């Protein structure tokens, strides 16, 4: 084979490889940041509880602070390891499912009744990109799977309205707490094979 032909084939191969990698990368890209309003805590009468979030393929962080006369709590959680899945079909909704482990700290109450629980826990994030950047409509939920034997189940159940049935990501007996709602300040962008956003 002539040298020119070899170089030509290599160029074609490199072009195909770049196109393939670009397609895979485009199908597995997401990023977001801002805050979302939590509508999944029925036991609290406050109409607006916000969670600050930062999401990208390298890190997941969620922070929640709520203070009033009757109920005070903080939730700080950052990922230690995780995998994510994005459907590549451009005809499907733009969603990302993130599962892994987080280091979570929950502080309940204030003053002498203050209780702090720190644990590395399984987690699941479900995000849906429903709107163009800058427009409202994106949604986000975070489920944290706490141990059922660490003393946190009674106060968690009292504050958050009970422990939900554990999702598939929770392989052991747990107290599963979900913080879900709509993004109100910020954006969640999920790219699919068809281009997405």
JSON list of C-alpha atoms in Angstrom, two decimals:
[
{"chain": "A", "resi": 1, "resn": "UNK", "atom": "CA", "xyz": [0.00, 0.00, 0.00]},
{"chain": "A", "resi": 2, "resn": "UNK", "atom": "CA", "xyz": [1.29, 3.44, -0.88]},
{"chain": "A", "resi": 3, "resn": "UNK", "atom": "CA", "xyz": [2.23, 5.84, 1.90]},
{"chain": "A", "resi": 4, "resn": "UNK", "atom": "CA", "xyz": [-0.37, 8.36, 0.73]},
{"chain": "A", "resi": 5, "resn": "UNK", "atom": "CA", "xyz": [-3.11, 5.74, 0.87]},
{"chain": "A", "resi": 6, "resn": "UNK", "atom": "CA", "xyz": [-2.06, 4.75, 4.41]},
{"chain": "A", "resi": 7, "resn": "UNK", "atom": "CA", "xyz": [-2.17, 8.34, 5.59]},
{"chain": "A", "resi": 8, "resn": "UNK", "atom": "CA", "xyz": [-5.57, 8.75, 3.93]},
{"chain": "A", "resi": 9, "resn": "UNK", "atom": "CA", "xyz": [-6.99, 5.70, 5.72]},
{"chain": "A", "resi": 10, "resn": "UNK", "atom": "CA", "xyz": [-5.56, 6.90, 9.02]},
{"chain": "A", "resi": 11, "resn": "UNK", "atom": "CA", "xyz": [-7.21, 10.28, 8.50]},
{"chain": "A", "resi": 12, "resn": "UNK", "atom": "CA", "xyz": [-10.56, 8.65, 7.77]},
{"chain": "A", "resi": 13, "resn": "UNK", "atom": "CA", "xyz": [-10.21, 6.42, 10.86]},
{"chain": "A", "resi": 14, "resn": "UNK", "atom": "CA", "xyz": [-9.30, 9.42, 13.02]},
{"chain": "A", "resi": 15, "resn": "UNK", "atom": "CA", "xyz": [-12.30, 11.30, 11.69]},
{"chain": "A", "resi": 16, "resn": "UNK", "atom": "CA", "xyz": [-14.65, 8.41, 12.49]},
{"chain": "A", "resi": 17, "resn": "UNK", "atom": "CA", "xyz": [-13.11, 8.07, 15.97]},
{"chain": "A", "resi": 18, "resn": "UNK", "atom": "CA", "xyz": [-13.55, 11.77, 16.71]},
{"chain": "A", "resi": 19, "resn": "UNK", "atom": "CA", "xyz": [-17.14, 11.66, 15.47]},
{"chain": "A", "resi": 20, "resn": "UNK", "atom": "CA", "xyz": [-17.86, 8.61, 17.65]},
{"chain": "A", "resi": 21, "resn": "UNK", "atom": "CA", "xyz": [-16.26, 10.13, 20.74]},
{"chain": "A", "resi": 22, "resn": "UNK", "atom": "CA", "xyz": [-18.10, 13.39, 20.17]},
{"chain": "A", "resi": 23, "resn": "UNK", "atom": "CA", "xyz": [-21.39, 11.51, 19.93]},
{"chain": "A", "resi": 24, "resn": "UNK", "atom": "CA", "xyz": [-20.72, 9.55, 23.14]},
{"chain": "A", "resi": 25, "resn": "UNK", "atom": "CA", "xyz": [-19.60, 12.69, 24.99]},
{"chain": "A", "resi": 26, "resn": "UNK", "atom": "CA", "xyz": [-22.65, 14.61, 23.83]},
{"chain": "A", "resi": 27, "resn": "UNK", "atom": "CA", "xyz": [-24.87, 11.82, 25.11]},
{"chain": "A", "resi": 28, "resn": "UNK", "atom": "CA", "xyz": [-23.24, 11.87, 28.52]},
{"chain": "A", "resi": 29, "resn": "UNK", "atom": "CA", "xyz": [-22.96, 15.52, 29.45]},
{"chain": "A", "resi": 30, "resn": "UNK", "atom": "CA", "xyz": [-24.87, 17.37, 32.12]},
{"chain": "A", "resi": 31, "resn": "UNK", "atom": "CA", "xyz": [-24.28, 20.34, 34.34]},
{"chain": "A", "resi": 32, "resn": "UNK", "atom": "CA", "xyz": [-26.38, 22.51, 36.58]},
{"chain": "A", "resi": 33, "resn": "UNK", "atom": "CA", "xyz": [-26.37, 24.86, 39.49]},
{"chain": "A", "resi": 34, "resn": "UNK", "atom": "CA", "xyz": [-28.61, 27.15, 41.48]},
{"chain": "A", "resi": 35, "resn": "UNK", "atom": "CA", "xyz": [-31.43, 26.32, 43.83]},
{"chain": "A", "resi": 36, "resn": "UNK", "atom": "CA", "xyz": [-34.69, 24.41, 43.72]},
{"chain": "A", "resi": 37, "resn": "UNK", "atom": "CA", "xyz": [-37.76, 24.67, 45.92]},
{"chain": "A", "resi": 38, "resn": "UNK", "atom": "CA", "xyz": [-38.53, 21.53, 47.91]},
{"chain": "A", "resi": 39, "resn": "UNK", "atom": "CA", "xyz": [-42.15, 20.41, 47.72]},
{"chain": "A", "resi": 40, "resn": "UNK", "atom": "CA", "xyz": [-41.72, 16.92, 49.21]},
{"chain": "A", "resi": 41, "resn": "UNK", "atom": "CA", "xyz": [-41.71, 17.79, 52.93]},
{"chain": "A", "resi": 42, "resn": "UNK", "atom": "CA", "xyz": [-45.38, 17.82, 53.92]},
{"chain": "A", "resi": 43, "resn": "UNK", "atom": "CA", "xyz": [-44.74, 18.16, 57.66]},
{"chain": "A", "resi": 44, "resn": "UNK", "atom": "CA", "xyz": [-43.31, 21.68, 57.33]},
{"chain": "A", "resi": 45, "resn": "UNK", "atom": "CA", "xyz": [-45.71, 24.56, 56.84]},
{"chain": "A", "resi": 46, "resn": "UNK", "atom": "CA", "xyz": [-43.21, 26.85, 55.11]},
{"chain": "A", "resi": 47, "resn": "UNK", "atom": "CA", "xyz": [-44.19, 27.40, 51.48]},
{"chain": "A", "resi": 48, "resn": "UNK", "atom": "CA", "xyz": [-40.57, 27.83, 50.37]},
{"chain": "A", "resi": 49, "resn": "UNK", "atom": "CA", "xyz": [-37.70, 25.60, 51.44]},
{"chain": "A", "resi": 50, "resn": "UNK", "atom": "CA", "xyz": [-34.78, 25.86, 49.04]},
{"chain": "A", "resi": 51, "resn": "UNK", "atom": "CA", "xyz": [-31.91, 23.52, 48.27]},
{"chain": "A", "resi": 52, "resn": "UNK", "atom": "CA", "xyz": [-28.73, 24.84, 46.67]},
{"chain": "A", "resi": 53, "resn": "UNK", "atom": "CA", "xyz": [-27.22, 22.42, 44.17]},
{"chain": "A", "resi": 54, "resn": "UNK", "atom": "CA", "xyz": [-24.21, 21.93, 41.92]},
{"chain": "A", "resi": 55, "resn": "UNK", "atom": "CA", "xyz": [-24.12, 19.02, 39.46]},
{"chain": "A", "resi": 56, "resn": "UNK", "atom": "CA", "xyz": [-21.59, 17.92, 36.85]},
{"chain": "A", "resi": 57, "resn": "UNK", "atom": "CA", "xyz": [-19.98, 14.62, 35.80]},
{"chain": "A", "resi": 58, "resn": "UNK", "atom": "CA", "xyz": [-17.32, 15.04, 38.52]},
{"chain": "A", "resi": 59, "resn": "UNK", "atom": "CA", "xyz": [-19.27, 16.27, 41.53]},
{"chain": "A", "resi": 60, "resn": "UNK", "atom": "CA", "xyz": [-22.72, 16.39, 43.13]},
{"chain": "A", "resi": 61, "resn": "UNK", "atom": "CA", "xyz": [-23.41, 18.79, 46.01]},
{"chain": "A", "resi": 62, "resn": "UNK", "atom": "CA", "xyz": [-26.67, 19.74, 47.73]},
{"chain": "A", "resi": 63, "resn": "UNK", "atom": "CA", "xyz": [-27.07, 22.07, 50.71]},
{"chain": "A", "resi": 64, "resn": "UNK", "atom": "CA", "xyz": [-30.33, 22.85, 52.53]},
{"chain": "A", "resi": 65, "resn": "UNK", "atom": "CA", "xyz": [-30.83, 25.26, 55.44]},
{"chain": "A", "resi": 66, "resn": "UNK", "atom": "CA", "xyz": [-34.17, 25.95, 57.07]},
{"chain": "A", "resi": 67, "resn": "UNK", "atom": "CA", "xyz": [-34.68, 27.99, 60.23]},
{"chain": "A", "resi": 68, "resn": "UNK", "atom": "CA", "xyz": [-37.89, 29.07, 61.92]},
{"chain": "A", "resi": 69, "resn": "UNK", "atom": "CA", "xyz": [-39.36, 29.14, 65.43]},
{"chain": "A", "resi": 70, "resn": "UNK", "atom": "CA", "xyz": [-40.61, 25.57, 65.33]},
{"chain": "A", "resi": 71, "resn": "UNK", "atom": "CA", "xyz": [-38.35, 23.72, 62.91]},
{"chain": "A", "resi": 72, "resn": "UNK", "atom": "CA", "xyz": [-34.66, 24.10, 62.14]},
{"chain": "A", "resi": 73, "resn": "UNK", "atom": "CA", "xyz": [-32.49, 21.79, 60.12]},
{"chain": "A", "resi": 74, "resn": "UNK", "atom": "CA", "xyz": [-29.49, 21.73, 57.82]},
{"chain": "A", "resi": 75, "resn": "UNK", "atom": "CA", "xyz": [-28.55, 19.15, 55.21]},
{"chain": "A", "resi": 76, "resn": "UNK", "atom": "CA", "xyz": [-25.09, 19.16, 53.65]},
{"chain": "A", "resi": 77, "resn": "UNK", "atom": "CA", "xyz": [-24.22, 16.42, 51.20]},
{"chain": "A", "resi": 78, "resn": "UNK", "atom": "CA", "xyz": [-21.40, 15.97, 48.69]},
{"chain": "A", "resi": 79, "resn": "UNK", "atom": "CA", "xyz": [-20.61, 12.99, 46.51]},
{"chain": "A", "resi": 80, "resn": "UNK", "atom": "CA", "xyz": [-17.70, 10.65, 47.11]},
{"chain": "A", "resi": 81, "resn": "UNK", "atom": "CA", "xyz": [-18.34, 8.32, 44.17]},
{"chain": "A", "resi": 82, "resn": "UNK", "atom": "CA", "xyz": [-21.10, 7.94, 41.58]},
{"chain": "A", "resi": 83, "resn": "UNK", "atom": "CA", "xyz": [-22.21, 6.79, 38.15]},
{"chain": "A", "resi": 84, "resn": "UNK", "atom": "CA", "xyz": [-24.78, 8.41, 35.91]},
{"chain": "A", "resi": 85, "resn": "UNK", "atom": "CA", "xyz": [-27.04, 7.46, 33.03]},
{"chain": "A", "resi": 86, "resn": "UNK", "atom": "CA", "xyz": [-28.54, 9.65, 30.30]},
{"chain": "A", "resi": 87, "resn": "UNK", "atom": "CA", "xyz": [-30.86, 8.20, 27.64]},
{"chain": "A", "resi": 88, "resn": "UNK", "atom": "CA", "xyz": [-29.30, 8.71, 24.21]},
{"chain": "A", "resi": 89, "resn": "UNK", "atom": "CA", "xyz": [-32.61, 8.71, 22.35]},
{"chain": "A", "resi": 90, "resn": "UNK", "atom": "CA", "xyz": [-33.37, 12.35, 21.41]},
{"chain": "A", "resi": 91, "resn": "UNK", "atom": "CA", "xyz": [-37.09, 11.51, 21.34]},
{"chain": "A", "resi": 92, "resn": "UNK", "atom": "CA", "xyz": [-37.09, 10.73, 25.08]},
{"chain": "A", "resi": 93, "resn": "UNK", "atom": "CA", "xyz": [-37.21, 13.39, 27.82]},
{"chain": "A", "resi": 94, "resn": "UNK", "atom": "CA", "xyz": [-33.79, 14.78, 28.70]},
{"chain": "A", "resi": 95, "resn": "UNK", "atom": "CA", "xyz": [-33.10, 13.10, 32.05]},
{"chain": "A", "resi": 96, "resn": "UNK", "atom": "CA", "xyz": [-30.11, 12.11, 34.13]},
{"chain": "A", "resi": 97, "resn": "UNK", "atom": "CA", "xyz": [-30.05, 9.45, 36.85]},
{"chain": "A", "resi": 98, "resn": "UNK", "atom": "CA", "xyz": [-27.12, 9.64, 39.25]},
{"chain": "A", "resi": 99, "resn": "UNK", "atom": "CA", "xyz": [-26.43, 6.92, 41.82]},
{"chain": "A", "resi": 100, "resn": "UNK", "atom": "CA", "xyz": [-23.55, 6.51, 44.22]},
{"chain": "A", "resi": 101, "resn": "UNK", "atom": "CA", "xyz": [-22.46, 7.51, 47.70]},
{"chain": "A", "resi": 102, "resn": "UNK", "atom": "CA", "xyz": [-22.44, 10.85, 49.50]},
{"chain": "A", "resi": 103, "resn": "UNK", "atom": "CA", "xyz": [-21.02, 12.11, 52.75]},
{"chain": "A", "resi": 104, "resn": "UNK", "atom": "CA", "xyz": [-24.07, 13.63, 54.39]},
{"chain": "A", "resi": 105, "resn": "UNK", "atom": "CA", "xyz": [-24.42, 15.72, 57.52]},
{"chain": "A", "resi": 106, "resn": "UNK", "atom": "CA", "xyz": [-27.86, 16.53, 58.90]},
{"chain": "A", "resi": 107, "resn": "UNK", "atom": "CA", "xyz": [-28.23, 18.94, 61.82]},
{"chain": "A", "resi": 108, "resn": "UNK", "atom": "CA", "xyz": [-31.62, 18.94, 63.57]},
{"chain": "A", "resi": 109, "resn": "UNK", "atom": "CA", "xyz": [-32.76, 21.59, 66.01]},
{"chain": "A", "resi": 110, "resn": "UNK", "atom": "CA", "xyz": [-30.78, 24.28, 67.78]},
{"chain": "A", "resi": 111, "resn": "UNK", "atom": "CA", "xyz": [-29.30, 24.95, 71.19]},
{"chain": "A", "resi": 112, "resn": "UNK", "atom": "CA", "xyz": [-29.14, 22.11, 73.74]},
{"chain": "A", "resi": 113, "resn": "UNK", "atom": "CA", "xyz": [-31.53, 19.97, 71.65]},
{"chain": "A", "resi": 114, "resn": "UNK", "atom": "CA", "xyz": [-29.33, 20.15, 68.57]},
{"chain": "A", "resi": 115, "resn": "UNK", "atom": "CA", "xyz": [-28.54, 16.74, 67.03]},
{"chain": "A", "resi": 116, "resn": "UNK", "atom": "CA", "xyz": [-25.94, 16.06, 64.33]},
{"chain": "A", "resi": 117, "resn": "UNK", "atom": "CA", "xyz": [-25.87, 12.93, 62.14]},
{"chain": "A", "resi": 118, "resn": "UNK", "atom": "CA", "xyz": [-22.98, 12.32, 59.74]},
{"chain": "A", "resi": 119, "resn": "UNK", "atom": "CA", "xyz": [-22.93, 9.27, 57.53]},
{"chain": "A", "resi": 120, "resn": "UNK", "atom": "CA", "xyz": [-21.70, 8.07, 54.14]},
{"chain": "A", "resi": 121, "resn": "UNK", "atom": "CA", "xyz": [-24.94, 7.06, 52.44]},
{"chain": "A", "resi": 122, "resn": "UNK", "atom": "CA", "xyz": [-26.20, 5.72, 49.12]},
{"chain": "A", "resi": 123, "resn": "UNK", "atom": "CA", "xyz": [-27.99, 8.37, 47.08]},
{"chain": "A", "resi": 124, "resn": "UNK", "atom": "CA", "xyz": [-30.03, 8.81, 43.92]},
{"chain": "A", "resi": 125, "resn": "UNK", "atom": "CA", "xyz": [-30.48, 12.04, 41.99]},
{"chain": "A", "resi": 126, "resn": "UNK", "atom": "CA", "xyz": [-33.13, 12.30, 39.29]},
{"chain": "A", "resi": 127, "resn": "UNK", "atom": "CA", "xyz": [-32.93, 15.39, 37.12]},
{"chain": "A", "resi": 128, "resn": "UNK", "atom": "CA", "xyz": [-35.04, 16.45, 34.15]},
{"chain": "A", "resi": 129, "resn": "UNK", "atom": "CA", "xyz": [-34.18, 19.23, 31.73]},
{"chain": "A", "resi": 130, "resn": "UNK", "atom": "CA", "xyz": [-37.58, 20.55, 30.68]},
{"chain": "A", "resi": 131, "resn": "UNK", "atom": "CA", "xyz": [-36.77, 24.08, 29.55]},
{"chain": "A", "resi": 132, "resn": "UNK", "atom": "CA", "xyz": [-34.26, 26.15, 27.58]},
{"chain": "A", "resi": 133, "resn": "UNK", "atom": "CA", "xyz": [-31.42, 27.69, 29.62]},
{"chain": "A", "resi": 134, "resn": "UNK", "atom": "CA", "xyz": [-32.72, 30.56, 31.71]},
{"chain": "A", "resi": 135, "resn": "UNK", "atom": "CA", "xyz": [-36.35, 29.41, 31.60]},
{"chain": "A", "resi": 136, "resn": "UNK", "atom": "CA", "xyz": [-38.19, 27.68, 34.44]},
{"chain": "A", "resi": 137, "resn": "UNK", "atom": "CA", "xyz": [-39.42, 24.10, 34.34]},
{"chain": "A", "resi": 138, "resn": "UNK", "atom": "CA", "xyz": [-36.44, 21.89, 35.22]},
{"chain": "A", "resi": 139, "resn": "UNK", "atom": "CA", "xyz": [-36.92, 19.45, 38.11]},
{"chain": "A", "resi": 140, "resn": "UNK", "atom": "CA", "xyz": [-34.60, 17.73, 40.56]},
{"chain": "A", "resi": 141, "resn": "UNK", "atom": "CA", "xyz": [-34.87, 15.21, 43.35]},
{"chain": "A", "resi": 142, "resn": "UNK", "atom": "CA", "xyz": [-32.32, 13.83, 45.81]},
{"chain": "A", "resi": 143, "resn": "UNK", "atom": "CA", "xyz": [-32.95, 10.64, 47.81]},
{"chain": "A", "resi": 144, "resn": "UNK", "atom": "CA", "xyz": [-30.58, 9.85, 50.68]},
{"chain": "A", "resi": 145, "resn": "UNK", "atom": "CA", "xyz": [-30.64, 6.35, 52.20]},
{"chain": "A", "resi": 146, "resn": "UNK", "atom": "CA", "xyz": [-29.78, 6.56, 55.88]},
{"chain": "A", "resi": 147, "resn": "UNK", "atom": "CA", "xyz": [-29.15, 3.64, 58.21]},
{"chain": "A", "resi": 148, "resn": "UNK", "atom": "CA", "xyz": [-32.26, 2.50, 60.04]},
{"chain": "A", "resi": 149, "resn": "UNK", "atom": "CA", "xyz": [-30.28, 1.61, 63.17]},
{"chain": "A", "resi": 150, "resn": "UNK", "atom": "CA", "xyz": [-28.29, 4.78, 63.78]},
{"chain": "A", "resi": 151, "resn": "UNK", "atom": "CA", "xyz": [-30.83, 6.57, 65.99]},
{"chain": "A", "resi": 152, "resn": "UNK", "atom": "CA", "xyz": [-31.84, 8.98, 63.24]},
{"chain": "A", "resi": 153, "resn": "UNK", "atom": "CA", "xyz": [-35.03, 7.27, 62.10]},
{"chain": "A", "resi": 154, "resn": "UNK", "atom": "CA", "xyz": [-37.37, 8.71, 64.83]},
{"chain": "A", "resi": 155, "resn": "UNK", "atom": "CA", "xyz": [-36.26, 12.37, 64.47]},
{"chain": "A", "resi": 156, "resn": "UNK", "atom": "CA", "xyz": [-36.09, 12.10, 60.67]},
{"chain": "A", "resi": 157, "resn": "UNK", "atom": "CA", "xyz": [-39.55, 10.59, 60.52]},
{"chain": "A", "resi": 158, "resn": "UNK", "atom": "CA", "xyz": [-40.93, 13.30, 62.82]},
{"chain": "A", "resi": 159, "resn": "UNK", "atom": "CA", "xyz": [-39.39, 16.13, 60.80]},
{"chain": "A", "resi": 160, "resn": "UNK", "atom": "CA", "xyz": [-39.67, 14.88, 57.24]},
{"chain": "A", "resi": 161, "resn": "UNK", "atom": "CA", "xyz": [-43.02, 13.12, 57.55]},
{"chain": "A", "resi": 162, "resn": "UNK", "atom": "CA", "xyz": [-41.79, 9.54, 57.72]},
{"chain": "A", "resi": 163, "resn": "UNK", "atom": "CA", "xyz": [-39.22, 7.42, 55.95]},
{"chain": "A", "resi": 164, "resn": "UNK", "atom": "CA", "xyz": [-40.04, 6.51, 52.37]},
{"chain": "A", "resi": 165, "resn": "UNK", "atom": "CA", "xyz": [-39.72, 2.96, 51.04]},
{"chain": "A", "resi": 166, "resn": "UNK", "atom": "CA", "xyz": [-36.07, 2.60, 50.02]},
{"chain": "A", "resi": 167, "resn": "UNK", "atom": "CA", "xyz": [-35.37, 2.82, 46.28]},
{"chain": "A", "resi": 168, "resn": "UNK", "atom": "CA", "xyz": [-33.46, 0.15, 44.41]},
{"chain": "A", "resi": 169, "resn": "UNK", "atom": "CA", "xyz": [-30.18, 1.96, 45.09]},
{"chain": "A", "resi": 170, "resn": "UNK", "atom": "CA", "xyz": [-30.62, 1.27, 48.83]},
{"chain": "A", "resi": 171, "resn": "UNK", "atom": "CA", "xyz": [-29.63, -2.34, 49.30]},
{"chain": "A", "resi": 172, "resn": "UNK", "atom": "CA", "xyz": [-29.94, -2.42, 53.11]},
{"chain": "A", "resi": 173, "resn": "UNK", "atom": "CA", "xyz": [-32.69, -1.44, 55.60]},
{"chain": "A", "resi": 174, "resn": "UNK", "atom": "CA", "xyz": [-32.81, 2.33, 55.49]},
{"chain": "A", "resi": 175, "resn": "UNK", "atom": "CA", "xyz": [-34.63, 5.51, 56.30]},
{"chain": "A", "resi": 176, "resn": "UNK", "atom": "CA", "xyz": [-34.93, 7.04, 52.83]},
{"chain": "A", "resi": 177, "resn": "UNK", "atom": "CA", "xyz": [-35.52, 10.80, 52.68]},
{"chain": "A", "resi": 178, "resn": "UNK", "atom": "CA", "xyz": [-36.33, 12.54, 49.39]},
{"chain": "A", "resi": 179, "resn": "UNK", "atom": "CA", "xyz": [-35.90, 16.24, 48.67]},
{"chain": "A", "resi": 180, "resn": "UNK", "atom": "CA", "xyz": [-37.70, 16.98, 45.38]},
{"chain": "A", "resi": 181, "resn": "UNK", "atom": "CA", "xyz": [-38.96, 20.05, 43.59]},
{"chain": "A", "resi": 182, "resn": "UNK", "atom": "CA", "xyz": [-38.63, 22.52, 40.71]},
{"chain": "A", "resi": 183, "resn": "UNK", "atom": "CA", "xyz": [-35.55, 24.55, 39.85]},
{"chain": "A", "resi": 184, "resn": "UNK", "atom": "CA", "xyz": [-36.45, 28.20, 40.43]},
{"chain": "A", "resi": 185, "resn": "UNK", "atom": "CA", "xyz": [-33.10, 29.97, 40.31]},
{"chain": "A", "resi": 186, "resn": "UNK", "atom": "CA", "xyz": [-30.48, 28.40, 38.07]},
{"chain": "A", "resi": 187, "resn": "UNK", "atom": "CA", "xyz": [-30.47, 25.76, 35.38]},
{"chain": "A", "resi": 188, "resn": "UNK", "atom": "CA", "xyz": [-30.05, 22.05, 34.68]},
{"chain": "A", "resi": 189, "resn": "UNK", "atom": "CA", "xyz": [-28.70, 21.24, 31.20]},
{"chain": "A", "resi": 190, "resn": "UNK", "atom": "CA", "xyz": [-28.62, 17.68, 29.86]},
{"chain": "A", "resi": 191, "resn": "UNK", "atom": "CA", "xyz": [-27.19, 16.91, 26.42]},
{"chain": "A", "resi": 192, "resn": "UNK", "atom": "CA", "xyz": [-28.43, 13.97, 24.37]},
{"chain": "A", "resi": 193, "resn": "UNK", "atom": "CA", "xyz": [-27.12, 12.32, 21.21]},
{"chain": "A", "resi": 194, "resn": "UNK", "atom": "CA", "xyz": [-29.47, 14.52, 19.22]},
{"chain": "A", "resi": 195, "resn": "UNK", "atom": "CA", "xyz": [-27.86, 17.68, 20.55]},
{"chain": "A", "resi": 196, "resn": "UNK", "atom": "CA", "xyz": [-30.14, 18.41, 23.50]},
{"chain": "A", "resi": 197, "resn": "UNK", "atom": "CA", "xyz": [-29.45, 21.79, 24.99]}
]
